[in-house]
PDB file of C-alpha atoms and ligand atoms in Angstrom:
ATOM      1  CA  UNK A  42     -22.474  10.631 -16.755  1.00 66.00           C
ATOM      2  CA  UNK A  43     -19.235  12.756 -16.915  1.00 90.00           C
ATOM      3  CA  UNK A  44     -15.909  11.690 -14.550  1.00 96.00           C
ATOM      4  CA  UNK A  45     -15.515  14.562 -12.120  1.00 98.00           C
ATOM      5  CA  UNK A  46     -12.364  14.776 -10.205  1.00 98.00           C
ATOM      6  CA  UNK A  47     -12.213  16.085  -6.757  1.00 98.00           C
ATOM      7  CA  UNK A  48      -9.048  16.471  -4.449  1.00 98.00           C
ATOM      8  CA  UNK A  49      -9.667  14.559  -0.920  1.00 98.00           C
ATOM      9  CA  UNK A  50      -7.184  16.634   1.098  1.00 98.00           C
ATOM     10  CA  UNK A  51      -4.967  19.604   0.864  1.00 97.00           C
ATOM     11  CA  UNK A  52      -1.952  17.119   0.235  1.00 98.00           C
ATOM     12  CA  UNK A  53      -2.651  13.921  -1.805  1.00 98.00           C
ATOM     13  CA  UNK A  54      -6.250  12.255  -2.923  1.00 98.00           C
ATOM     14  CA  UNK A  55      -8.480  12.357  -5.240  1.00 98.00           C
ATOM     15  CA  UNK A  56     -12.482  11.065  -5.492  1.00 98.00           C
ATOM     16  CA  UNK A  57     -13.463  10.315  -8.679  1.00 98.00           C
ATOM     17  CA  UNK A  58     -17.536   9.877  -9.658  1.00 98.00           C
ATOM     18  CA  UNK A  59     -19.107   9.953 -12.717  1.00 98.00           C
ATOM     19  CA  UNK A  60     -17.372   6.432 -13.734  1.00 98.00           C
ATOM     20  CA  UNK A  61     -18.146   3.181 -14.164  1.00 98.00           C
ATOM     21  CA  UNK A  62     -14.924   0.894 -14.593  1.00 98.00           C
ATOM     22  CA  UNK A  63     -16.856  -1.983 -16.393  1.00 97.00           C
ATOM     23  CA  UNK A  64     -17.660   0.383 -19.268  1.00 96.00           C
ATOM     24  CA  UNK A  65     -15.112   3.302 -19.763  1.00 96.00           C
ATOM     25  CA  UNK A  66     -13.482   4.694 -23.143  1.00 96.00           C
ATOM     26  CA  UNK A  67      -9.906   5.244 -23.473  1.00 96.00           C
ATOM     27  CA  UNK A  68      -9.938   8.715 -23.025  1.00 96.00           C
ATOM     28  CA  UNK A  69     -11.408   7.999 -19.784  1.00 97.00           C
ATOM     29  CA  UNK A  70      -8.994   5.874 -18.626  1.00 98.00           C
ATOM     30  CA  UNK A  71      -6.128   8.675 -19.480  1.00 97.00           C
ATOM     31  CA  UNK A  72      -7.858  11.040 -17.510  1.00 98.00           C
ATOM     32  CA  UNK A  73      -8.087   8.177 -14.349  1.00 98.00           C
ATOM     33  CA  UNK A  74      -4.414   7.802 -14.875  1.00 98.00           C
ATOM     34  CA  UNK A  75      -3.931  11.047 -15.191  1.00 98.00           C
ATOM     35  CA  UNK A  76      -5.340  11.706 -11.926  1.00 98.00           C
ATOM     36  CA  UNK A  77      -3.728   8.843 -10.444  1.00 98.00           C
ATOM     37  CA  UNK A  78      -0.163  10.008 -11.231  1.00 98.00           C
ATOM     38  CA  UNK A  79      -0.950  13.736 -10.132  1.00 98.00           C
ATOM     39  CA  UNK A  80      -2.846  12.857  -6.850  1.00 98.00           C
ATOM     40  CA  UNK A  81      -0.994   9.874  -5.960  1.00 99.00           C
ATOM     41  CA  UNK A  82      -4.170   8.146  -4.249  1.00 99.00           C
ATOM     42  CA  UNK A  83      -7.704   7.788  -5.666  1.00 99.00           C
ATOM     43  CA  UNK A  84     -10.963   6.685  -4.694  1.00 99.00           C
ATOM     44  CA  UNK A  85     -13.079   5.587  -7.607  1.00 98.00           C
ATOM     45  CA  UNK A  86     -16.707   5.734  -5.968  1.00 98.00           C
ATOM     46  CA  UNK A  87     -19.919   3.281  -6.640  1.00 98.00           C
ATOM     47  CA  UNK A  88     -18.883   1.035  -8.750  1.00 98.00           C
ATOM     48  CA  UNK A  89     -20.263  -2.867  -9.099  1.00 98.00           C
ATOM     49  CA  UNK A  90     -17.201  -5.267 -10.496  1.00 98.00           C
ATOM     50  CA  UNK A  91     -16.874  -8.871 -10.553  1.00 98.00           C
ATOM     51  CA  UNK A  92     -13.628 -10.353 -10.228  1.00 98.00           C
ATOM     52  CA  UNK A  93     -12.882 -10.539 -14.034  1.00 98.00           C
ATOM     53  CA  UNK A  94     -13.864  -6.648 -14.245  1.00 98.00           C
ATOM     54  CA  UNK A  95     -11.565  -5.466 -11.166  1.00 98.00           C
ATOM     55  CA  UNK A  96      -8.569  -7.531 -12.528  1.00 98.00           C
ATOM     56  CA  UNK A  97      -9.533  -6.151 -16.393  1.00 98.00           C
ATOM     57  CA  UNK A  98      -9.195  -2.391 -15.107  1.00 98.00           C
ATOM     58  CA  UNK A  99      -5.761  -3.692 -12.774  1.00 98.00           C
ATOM     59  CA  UNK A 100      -3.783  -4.614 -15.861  1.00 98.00           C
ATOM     60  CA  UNK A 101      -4.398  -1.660 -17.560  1.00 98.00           C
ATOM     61  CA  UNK A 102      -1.510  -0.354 -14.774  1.00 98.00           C
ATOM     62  CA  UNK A 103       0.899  -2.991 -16.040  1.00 98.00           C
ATOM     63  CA  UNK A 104       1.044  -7.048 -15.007  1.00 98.00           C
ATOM     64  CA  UNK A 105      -1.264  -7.988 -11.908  1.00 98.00           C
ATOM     65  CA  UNK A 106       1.289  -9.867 -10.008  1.00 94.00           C
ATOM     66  CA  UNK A 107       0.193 -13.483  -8.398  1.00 88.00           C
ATOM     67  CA  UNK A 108       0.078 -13.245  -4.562  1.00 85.00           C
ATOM     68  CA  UNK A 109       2.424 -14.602  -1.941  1.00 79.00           C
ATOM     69  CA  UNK A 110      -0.424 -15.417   0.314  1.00 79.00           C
ATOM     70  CA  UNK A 111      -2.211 -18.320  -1.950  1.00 83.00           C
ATOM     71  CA  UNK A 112      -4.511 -19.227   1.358  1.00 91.00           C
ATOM     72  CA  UNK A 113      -6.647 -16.024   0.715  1.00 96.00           C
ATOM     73  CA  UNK A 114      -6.782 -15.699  -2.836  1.00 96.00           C
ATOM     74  CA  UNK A 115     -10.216 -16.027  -4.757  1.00 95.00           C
ATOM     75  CA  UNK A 116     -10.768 -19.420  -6.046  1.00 91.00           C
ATOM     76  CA  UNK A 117     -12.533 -18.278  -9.210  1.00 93.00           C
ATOM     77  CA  UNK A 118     -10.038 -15.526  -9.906  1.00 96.00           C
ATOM     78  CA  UNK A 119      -6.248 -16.582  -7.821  1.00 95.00           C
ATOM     79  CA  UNK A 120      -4.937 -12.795  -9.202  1.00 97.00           C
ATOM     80  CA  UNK A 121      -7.616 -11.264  -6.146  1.00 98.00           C
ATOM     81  CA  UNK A 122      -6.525 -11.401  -2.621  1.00 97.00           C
ATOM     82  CA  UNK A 123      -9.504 -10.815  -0.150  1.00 97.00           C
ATOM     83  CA  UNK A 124      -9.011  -9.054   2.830  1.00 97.00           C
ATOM     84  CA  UNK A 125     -11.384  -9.785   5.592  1.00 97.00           C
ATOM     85  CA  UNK A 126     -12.006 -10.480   8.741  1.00 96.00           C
ATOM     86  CA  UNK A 127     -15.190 -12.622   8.022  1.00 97.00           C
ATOM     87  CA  UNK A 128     -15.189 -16.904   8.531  1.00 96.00           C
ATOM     88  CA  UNK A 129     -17.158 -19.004   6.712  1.00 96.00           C
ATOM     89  CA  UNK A 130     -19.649 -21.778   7.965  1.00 96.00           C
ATOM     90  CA  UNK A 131     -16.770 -23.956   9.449  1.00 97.00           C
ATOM     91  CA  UNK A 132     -15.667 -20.686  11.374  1.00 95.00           C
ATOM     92  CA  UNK A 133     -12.518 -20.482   9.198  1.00 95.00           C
ATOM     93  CA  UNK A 134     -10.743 -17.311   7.815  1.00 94.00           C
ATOM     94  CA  UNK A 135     -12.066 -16.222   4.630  1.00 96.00           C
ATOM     95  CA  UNK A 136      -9.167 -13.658   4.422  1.00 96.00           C
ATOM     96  CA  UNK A 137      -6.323 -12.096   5.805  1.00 93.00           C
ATOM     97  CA  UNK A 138      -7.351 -10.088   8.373  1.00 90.00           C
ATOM     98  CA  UNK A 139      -4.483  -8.291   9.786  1.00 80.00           C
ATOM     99  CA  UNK A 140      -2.726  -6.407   6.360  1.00 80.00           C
ATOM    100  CA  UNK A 141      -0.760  -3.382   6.696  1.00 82.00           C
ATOM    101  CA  UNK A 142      -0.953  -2.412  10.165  1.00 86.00           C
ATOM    102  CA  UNK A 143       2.196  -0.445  10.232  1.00 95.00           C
ATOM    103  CA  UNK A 144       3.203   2.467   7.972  1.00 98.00           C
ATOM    104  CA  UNK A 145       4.551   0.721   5.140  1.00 98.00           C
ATOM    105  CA  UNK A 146       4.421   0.657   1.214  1.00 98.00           C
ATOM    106  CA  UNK A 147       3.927  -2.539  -0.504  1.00 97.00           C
ATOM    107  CA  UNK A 148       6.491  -5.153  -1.343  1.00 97.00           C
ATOM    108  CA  UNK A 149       9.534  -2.746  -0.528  1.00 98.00           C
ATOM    109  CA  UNK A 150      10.846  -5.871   1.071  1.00 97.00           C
ATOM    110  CA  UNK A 151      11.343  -7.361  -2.740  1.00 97.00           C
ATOM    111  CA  UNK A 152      14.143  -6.161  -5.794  1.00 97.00           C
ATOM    112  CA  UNK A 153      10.912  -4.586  -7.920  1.00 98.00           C
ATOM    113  CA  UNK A 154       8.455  -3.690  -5.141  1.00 98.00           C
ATOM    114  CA  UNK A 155       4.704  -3.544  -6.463  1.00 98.00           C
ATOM    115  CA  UNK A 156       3.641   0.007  -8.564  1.00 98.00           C
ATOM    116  CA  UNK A 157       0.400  -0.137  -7.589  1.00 98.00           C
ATOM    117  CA  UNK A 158      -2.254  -1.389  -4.921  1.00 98.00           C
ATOM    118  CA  UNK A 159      -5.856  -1.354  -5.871  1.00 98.00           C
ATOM    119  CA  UNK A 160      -8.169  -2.546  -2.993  1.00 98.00           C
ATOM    120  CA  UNK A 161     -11.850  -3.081  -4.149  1.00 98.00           C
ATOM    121  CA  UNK A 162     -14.641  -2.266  -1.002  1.00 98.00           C
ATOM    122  CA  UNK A 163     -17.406  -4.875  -0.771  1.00 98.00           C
ATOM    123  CA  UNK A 164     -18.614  -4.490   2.900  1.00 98.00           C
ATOM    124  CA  UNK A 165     -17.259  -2.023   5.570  1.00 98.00           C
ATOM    125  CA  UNK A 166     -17.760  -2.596   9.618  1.00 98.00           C
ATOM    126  CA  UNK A 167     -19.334   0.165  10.972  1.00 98.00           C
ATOM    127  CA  UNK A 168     -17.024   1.774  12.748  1.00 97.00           C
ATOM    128  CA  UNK A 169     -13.022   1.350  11.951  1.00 97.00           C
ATOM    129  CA  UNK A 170     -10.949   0.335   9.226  1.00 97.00           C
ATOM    130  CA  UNK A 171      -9.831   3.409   7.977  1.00 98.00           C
ATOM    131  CA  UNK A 172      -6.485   3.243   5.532  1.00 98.00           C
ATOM    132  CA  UNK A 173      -4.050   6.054   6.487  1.00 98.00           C
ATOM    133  CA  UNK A 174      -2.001   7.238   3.777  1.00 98.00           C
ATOM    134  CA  UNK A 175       1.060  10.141   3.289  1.00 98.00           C
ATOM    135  CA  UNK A 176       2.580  11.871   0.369  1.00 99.00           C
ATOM    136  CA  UNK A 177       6.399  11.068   0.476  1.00 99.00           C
ATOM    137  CA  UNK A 178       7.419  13.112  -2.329  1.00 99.00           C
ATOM    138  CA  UNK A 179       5.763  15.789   0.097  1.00 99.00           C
ATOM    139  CA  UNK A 180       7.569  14.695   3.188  1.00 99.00           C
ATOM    140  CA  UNK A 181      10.989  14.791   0.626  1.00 99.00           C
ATOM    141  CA  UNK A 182      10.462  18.200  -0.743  1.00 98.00           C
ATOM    142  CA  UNK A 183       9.925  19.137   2.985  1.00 98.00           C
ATOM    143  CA  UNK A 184      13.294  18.166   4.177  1.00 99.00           C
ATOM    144  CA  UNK A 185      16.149  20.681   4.794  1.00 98.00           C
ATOM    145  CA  UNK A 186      18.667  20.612   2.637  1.00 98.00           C
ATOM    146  CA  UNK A 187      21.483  19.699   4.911  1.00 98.00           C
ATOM    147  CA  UNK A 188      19.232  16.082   5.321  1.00 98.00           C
ATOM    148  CA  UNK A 189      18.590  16.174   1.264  1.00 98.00           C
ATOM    149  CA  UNK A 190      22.328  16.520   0.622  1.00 98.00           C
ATOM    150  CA  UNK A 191      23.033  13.646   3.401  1.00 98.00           C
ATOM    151  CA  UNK A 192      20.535  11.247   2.454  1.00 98.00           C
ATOM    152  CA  UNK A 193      21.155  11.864  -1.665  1.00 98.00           C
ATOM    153  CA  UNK A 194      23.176   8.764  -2.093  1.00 98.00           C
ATOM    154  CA  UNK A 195      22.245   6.367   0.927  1.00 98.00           C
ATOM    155  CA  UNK A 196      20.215   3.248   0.670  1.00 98.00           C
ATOM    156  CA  UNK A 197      18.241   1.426   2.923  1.00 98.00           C
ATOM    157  CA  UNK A 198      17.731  -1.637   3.715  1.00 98.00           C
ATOM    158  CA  UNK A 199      14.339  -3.549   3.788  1.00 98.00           C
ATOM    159  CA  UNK A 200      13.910  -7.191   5.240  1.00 97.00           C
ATOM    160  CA  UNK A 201      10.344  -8.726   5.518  1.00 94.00           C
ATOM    161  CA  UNK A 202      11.068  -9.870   8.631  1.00 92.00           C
ATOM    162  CA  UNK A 203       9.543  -8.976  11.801  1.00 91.00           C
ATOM    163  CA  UNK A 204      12.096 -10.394  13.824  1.00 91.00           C
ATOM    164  CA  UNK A 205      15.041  -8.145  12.553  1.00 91.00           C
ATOM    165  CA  UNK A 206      12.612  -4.972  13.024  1.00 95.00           C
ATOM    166  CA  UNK A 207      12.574  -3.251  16.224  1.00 94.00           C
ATOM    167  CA  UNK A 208      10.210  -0.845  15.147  1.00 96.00           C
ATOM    168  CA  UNK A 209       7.031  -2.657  14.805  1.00 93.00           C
ATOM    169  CA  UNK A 210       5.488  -5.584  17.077  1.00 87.00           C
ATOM    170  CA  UNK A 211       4.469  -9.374  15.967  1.00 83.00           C
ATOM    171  CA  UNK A 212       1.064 -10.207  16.331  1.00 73.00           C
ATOM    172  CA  UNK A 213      -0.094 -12.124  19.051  1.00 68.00           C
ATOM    173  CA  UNK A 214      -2.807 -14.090  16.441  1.00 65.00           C
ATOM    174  CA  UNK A 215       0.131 -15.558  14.550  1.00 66.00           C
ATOM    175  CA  UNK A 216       1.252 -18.248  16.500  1.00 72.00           C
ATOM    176  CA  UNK A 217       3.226 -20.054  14.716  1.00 81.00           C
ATOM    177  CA  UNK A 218       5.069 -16.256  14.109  1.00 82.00           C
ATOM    178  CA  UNK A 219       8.905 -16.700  14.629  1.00 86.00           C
ATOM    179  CA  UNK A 220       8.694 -19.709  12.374  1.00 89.00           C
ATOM    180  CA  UNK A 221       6.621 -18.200  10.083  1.00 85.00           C
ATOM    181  CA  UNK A 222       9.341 -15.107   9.700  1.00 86.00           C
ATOM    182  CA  UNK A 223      12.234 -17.546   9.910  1.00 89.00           C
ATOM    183  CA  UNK A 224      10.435 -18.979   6.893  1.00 91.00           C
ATOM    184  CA  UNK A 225      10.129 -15.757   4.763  1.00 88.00           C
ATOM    185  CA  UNK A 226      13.541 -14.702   5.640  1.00 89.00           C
ATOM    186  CA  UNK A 227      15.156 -17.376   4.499  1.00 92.00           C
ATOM    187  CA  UNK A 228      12.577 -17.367   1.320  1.00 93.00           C
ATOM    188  CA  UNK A 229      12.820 -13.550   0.535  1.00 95.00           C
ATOM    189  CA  UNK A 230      16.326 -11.866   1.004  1.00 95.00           C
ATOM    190  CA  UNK A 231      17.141  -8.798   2.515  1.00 97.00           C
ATOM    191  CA  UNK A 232      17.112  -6.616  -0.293  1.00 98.00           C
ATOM    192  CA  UNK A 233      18.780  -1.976  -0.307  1.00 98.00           C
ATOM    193  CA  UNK A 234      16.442   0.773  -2.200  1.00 98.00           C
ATOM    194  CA  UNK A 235      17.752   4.358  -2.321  1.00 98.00           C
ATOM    195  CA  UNK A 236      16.296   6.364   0.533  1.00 98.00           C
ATOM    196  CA  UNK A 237      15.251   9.128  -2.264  1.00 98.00           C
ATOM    197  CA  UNK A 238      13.508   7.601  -5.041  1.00 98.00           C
ATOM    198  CA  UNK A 239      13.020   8.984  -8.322  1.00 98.00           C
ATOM    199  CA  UNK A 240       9.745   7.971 -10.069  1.00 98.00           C
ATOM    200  CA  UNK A 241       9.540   6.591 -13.245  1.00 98.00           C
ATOM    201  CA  UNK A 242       6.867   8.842 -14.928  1.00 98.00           C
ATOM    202  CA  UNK A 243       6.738  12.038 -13.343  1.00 98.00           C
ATOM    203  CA  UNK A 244      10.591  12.078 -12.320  1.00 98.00           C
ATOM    204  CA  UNK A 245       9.771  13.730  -9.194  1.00 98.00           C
ATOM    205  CA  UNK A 246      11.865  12.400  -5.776  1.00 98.00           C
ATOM    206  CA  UNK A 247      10.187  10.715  -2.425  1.00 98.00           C
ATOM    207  CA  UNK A 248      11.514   9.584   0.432  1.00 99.00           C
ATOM    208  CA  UNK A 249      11.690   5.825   0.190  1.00 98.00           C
ATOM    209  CA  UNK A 250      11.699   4.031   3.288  1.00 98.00           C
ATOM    210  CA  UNK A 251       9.023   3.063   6.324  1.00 98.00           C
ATOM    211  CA  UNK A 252       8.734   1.648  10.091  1.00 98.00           C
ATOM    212  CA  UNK A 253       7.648  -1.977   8.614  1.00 97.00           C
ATOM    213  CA  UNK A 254      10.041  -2.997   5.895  1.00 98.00           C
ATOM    214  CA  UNK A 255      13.249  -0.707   6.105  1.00 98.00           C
ATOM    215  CA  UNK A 256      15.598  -2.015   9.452  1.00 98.00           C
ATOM    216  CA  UNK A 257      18.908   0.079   8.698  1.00 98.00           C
ATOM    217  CA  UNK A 258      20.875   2.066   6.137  1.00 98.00           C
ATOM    218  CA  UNK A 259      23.843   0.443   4.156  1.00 98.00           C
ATOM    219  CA  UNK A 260      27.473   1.564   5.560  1.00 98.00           C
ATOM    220  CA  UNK A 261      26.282   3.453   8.999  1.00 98.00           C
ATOM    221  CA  UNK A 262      26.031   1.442  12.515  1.00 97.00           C
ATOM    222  CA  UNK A 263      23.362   0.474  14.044  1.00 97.00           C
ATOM    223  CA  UNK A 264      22.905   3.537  16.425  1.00 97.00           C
ATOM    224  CA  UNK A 265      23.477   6.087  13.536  1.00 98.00           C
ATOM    225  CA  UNK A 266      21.015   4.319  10.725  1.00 98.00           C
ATOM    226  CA  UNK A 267      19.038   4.323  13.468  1.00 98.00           C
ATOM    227  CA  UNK A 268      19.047   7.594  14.457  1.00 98.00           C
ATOM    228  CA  UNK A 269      18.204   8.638  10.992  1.00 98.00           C
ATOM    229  CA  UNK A 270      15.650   6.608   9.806  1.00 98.00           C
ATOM    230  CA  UNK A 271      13.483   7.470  13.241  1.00 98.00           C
ATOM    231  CA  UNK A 272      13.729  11.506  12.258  1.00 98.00           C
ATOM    232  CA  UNK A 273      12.787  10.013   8.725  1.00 98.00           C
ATOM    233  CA  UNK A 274      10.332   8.536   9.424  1.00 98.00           C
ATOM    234  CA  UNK A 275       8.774  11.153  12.218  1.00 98.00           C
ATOM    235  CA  UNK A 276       9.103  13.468   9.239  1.00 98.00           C
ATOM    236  CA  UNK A 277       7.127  11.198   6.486  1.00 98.00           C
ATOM    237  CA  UNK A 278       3.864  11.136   9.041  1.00 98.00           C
ATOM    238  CA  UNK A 279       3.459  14.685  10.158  1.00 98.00           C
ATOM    239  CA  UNK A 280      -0.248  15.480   9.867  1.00 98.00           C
ATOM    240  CA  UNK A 281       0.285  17.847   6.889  1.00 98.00           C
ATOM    241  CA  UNK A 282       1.581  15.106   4.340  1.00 98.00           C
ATOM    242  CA  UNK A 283      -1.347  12.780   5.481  1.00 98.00           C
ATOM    243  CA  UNK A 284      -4.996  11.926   4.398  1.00 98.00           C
ATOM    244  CA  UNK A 285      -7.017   9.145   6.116  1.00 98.00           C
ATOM    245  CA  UNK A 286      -9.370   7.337   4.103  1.00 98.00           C
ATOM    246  CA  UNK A 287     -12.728   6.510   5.613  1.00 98.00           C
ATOM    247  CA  UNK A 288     -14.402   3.769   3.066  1.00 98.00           C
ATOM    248  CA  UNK A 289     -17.916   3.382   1.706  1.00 98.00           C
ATOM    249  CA  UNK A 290     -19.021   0.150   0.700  1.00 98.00           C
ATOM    250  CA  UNK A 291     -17.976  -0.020  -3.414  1.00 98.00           C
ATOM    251  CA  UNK A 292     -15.054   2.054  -3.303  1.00 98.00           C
ATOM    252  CA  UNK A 293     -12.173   0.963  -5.445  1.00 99.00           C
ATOM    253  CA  UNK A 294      -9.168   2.998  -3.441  1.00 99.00           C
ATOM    254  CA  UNK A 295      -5.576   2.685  -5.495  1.00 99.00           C
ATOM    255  CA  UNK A 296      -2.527   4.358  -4.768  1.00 98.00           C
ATOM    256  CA  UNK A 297       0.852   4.593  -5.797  1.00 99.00           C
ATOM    257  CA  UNK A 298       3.451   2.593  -4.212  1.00 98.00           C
ATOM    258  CA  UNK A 299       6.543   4.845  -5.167  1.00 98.00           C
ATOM    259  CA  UNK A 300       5.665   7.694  -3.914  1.00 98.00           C
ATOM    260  CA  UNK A 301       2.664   7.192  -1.038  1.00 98.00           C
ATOM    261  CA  UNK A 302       3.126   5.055   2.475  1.00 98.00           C
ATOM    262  CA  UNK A 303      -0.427   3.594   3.837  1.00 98.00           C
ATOM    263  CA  UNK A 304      -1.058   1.503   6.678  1.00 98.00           C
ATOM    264  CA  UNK A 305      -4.546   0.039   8.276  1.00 97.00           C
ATOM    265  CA  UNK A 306      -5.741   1.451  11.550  1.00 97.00           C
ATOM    266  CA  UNK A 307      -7.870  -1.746  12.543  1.00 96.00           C
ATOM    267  CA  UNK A 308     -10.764  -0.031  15.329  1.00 96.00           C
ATOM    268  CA  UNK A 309     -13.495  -2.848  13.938  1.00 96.00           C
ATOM    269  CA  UNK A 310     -14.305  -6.687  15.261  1.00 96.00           C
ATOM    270  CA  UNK A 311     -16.143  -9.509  14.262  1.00 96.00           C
ATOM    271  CA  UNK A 312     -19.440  -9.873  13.503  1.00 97.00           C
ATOM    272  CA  UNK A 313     -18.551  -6.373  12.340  1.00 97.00           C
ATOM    273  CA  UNK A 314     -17.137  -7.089   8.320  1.00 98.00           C
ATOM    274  CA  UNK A 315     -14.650  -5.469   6.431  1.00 98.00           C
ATOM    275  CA  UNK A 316     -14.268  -7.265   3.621  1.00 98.00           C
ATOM    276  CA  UNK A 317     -12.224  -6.005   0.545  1.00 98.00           C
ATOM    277  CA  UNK A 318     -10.681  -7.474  -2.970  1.00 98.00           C
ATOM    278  CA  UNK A 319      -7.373  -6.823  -3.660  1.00 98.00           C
ATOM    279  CA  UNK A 320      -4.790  -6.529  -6.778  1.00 98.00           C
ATOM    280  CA  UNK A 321      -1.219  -5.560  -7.111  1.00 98.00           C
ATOM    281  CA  UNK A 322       0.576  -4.124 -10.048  1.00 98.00           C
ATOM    282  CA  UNK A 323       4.002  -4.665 -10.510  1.00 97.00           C
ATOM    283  CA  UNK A 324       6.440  -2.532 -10.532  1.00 98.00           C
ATOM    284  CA  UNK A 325      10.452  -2.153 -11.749  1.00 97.00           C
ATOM    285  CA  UNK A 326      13.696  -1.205 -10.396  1.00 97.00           C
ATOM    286  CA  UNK A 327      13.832   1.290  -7.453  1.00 98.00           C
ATOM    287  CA  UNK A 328      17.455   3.024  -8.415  1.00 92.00           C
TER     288      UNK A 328
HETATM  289  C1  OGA B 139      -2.689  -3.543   1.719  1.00 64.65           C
HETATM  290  C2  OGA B 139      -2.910  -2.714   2.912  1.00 64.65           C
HETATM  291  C3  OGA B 139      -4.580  -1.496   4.167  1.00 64.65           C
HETATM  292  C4  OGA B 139      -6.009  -1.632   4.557  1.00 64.65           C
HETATM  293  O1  OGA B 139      -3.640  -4.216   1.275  1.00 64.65           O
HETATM  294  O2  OGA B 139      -1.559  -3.519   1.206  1.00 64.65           O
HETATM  295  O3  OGA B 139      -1.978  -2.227   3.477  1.00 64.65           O
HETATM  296  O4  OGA B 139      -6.535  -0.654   5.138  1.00 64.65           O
HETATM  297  N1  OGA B 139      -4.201  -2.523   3.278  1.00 64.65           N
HETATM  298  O5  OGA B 139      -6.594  -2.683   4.308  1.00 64.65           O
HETATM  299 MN1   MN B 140      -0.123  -2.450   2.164  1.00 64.65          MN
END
């Protein structure tokens, strides 16, 4: 079989067949990162991993970080978080079911947020569950330059708390919720990342910030941080940065946190499973 490489959308995405990631060559593996770097999101289709396999292939992308959630992780392999919405015979959660459901990118609430998500597809519902993702070094490049030159040296700041975050809504599931933020704020500072980011590797700029995890920019008030980061982030979802991923059962799906913001879209309900393996790659300092 030869890897073939074809773009998903007009603006970021990339399927990739011809591959199977228990038994790749090196050169392979350049061109996956290859593509990975250029097209920012890929979908690697058909393939049949154990745990030990989809963690293998992770840490080729640099150290598979533990997880903060320790409820969910796999008990054979603790680097795996599952996603799902599935219970098992005692009707408990298998997973966590409610990940991601507002434009975010993962871990901005931490010093060195992650590099890279890889999410592994073993069952999809049949309808719903779609990941949404847009290209932020798109939505950068697209700004005037009056906003470039005004946002050039600002940072903003990201909290993993719900409760200081106007923009998104807690869950009514979590009941325990405003103790369970209370907890993580007082376990995870506040921490600034510059709103344009530079990446590492292909030294382009993105726009760094999102609805879930950024609640205000360093040195302006309230009203006029704001202000801003709503046309911000308005900007970073117009239609034309965005591609919407619709899974197939034994997709691995990885994209890059420093220059991409996803979110779920939910739309499925028990009995009807989604049920997916996750790893994170960690990443360095933002700027
Ligand atoms: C995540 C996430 C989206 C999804 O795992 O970080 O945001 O569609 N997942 O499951
Ligand atoms: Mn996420």
């Amino acid at each position: 079989m030869n890897i073939q490489i074809t773009r998903l959308s007009n603006t970021l995405g990339a399927e990739i067949t011809g591959v199977d990631l228990n038994t790749y060559d090196d050169a392979t593996f350049e061109e996956i990162n290859a593509a990975y770097l250029e097209h920012q999101v890929l979908c690697i289709r058909d393939q049949n991993l154990d745990p030990e396999s989809l963690v293998t292939f992770s840490e080729r992308f640099g150290v598979v970080e533990p997880h903060d959630n320790l409820k969910f992780t796999l008990a054979q392999q603790p680097k795996i978080l599952v996603l799902s919405n599935d219970v098992d015979e005692d009707g408990n959660q298998i997973g966590v079911i409610d990940a991601g459901d507002a434009w975010h990118t993962d871990h901005s609430f931490k010093t060195h947020p992650a590099n890279c998500t890889i999410l592994y597809s073993l069952k999809n519902p049949s309808q719903g569950g779609v990941t949404d993702f847009t290209n932020m070094y798109a939505a950068y490049d697209a700004l005037s330059d009056d906003m470039k030159a005004r946002i050039a040296n600002l940072r903003g700041r990201h909290s993993i708390s719900k409760l200081k975050n106007k923009r998104v809504q807690i869950s009514g599931a979590r009941e325990d919720a405003v103790e369970f933020y209370k907890r993580q704020e007082k376990a995870i500072p506040d921490v600034d990342h510059p709103l344009v980011r530079t990446h590492p590797v292909t030294g382009r700029k993105s726009l760094y910030c999102s609805p879930r995890f950024t609640v205000g920019i360093v040195g302006l008030d309230e009203d006029e941080g704001d202000a801003l980061l709503d046309e911000l982030i308005a900007h970073s979802i117009k239609p034309e940065f965005r591609y919407s991923h619709h899974w197939r059962d034994s997709d691995v799906v990885m994209w890059d946190n420093r220059c991409v913001n996803h979110r779920a879209t939910g739309g499925y309900e028990y009995p009807d499973i989604r049920h997916l393996y996750r790893t994170t790659v960690e990443g360095g300092p933002t700027g």
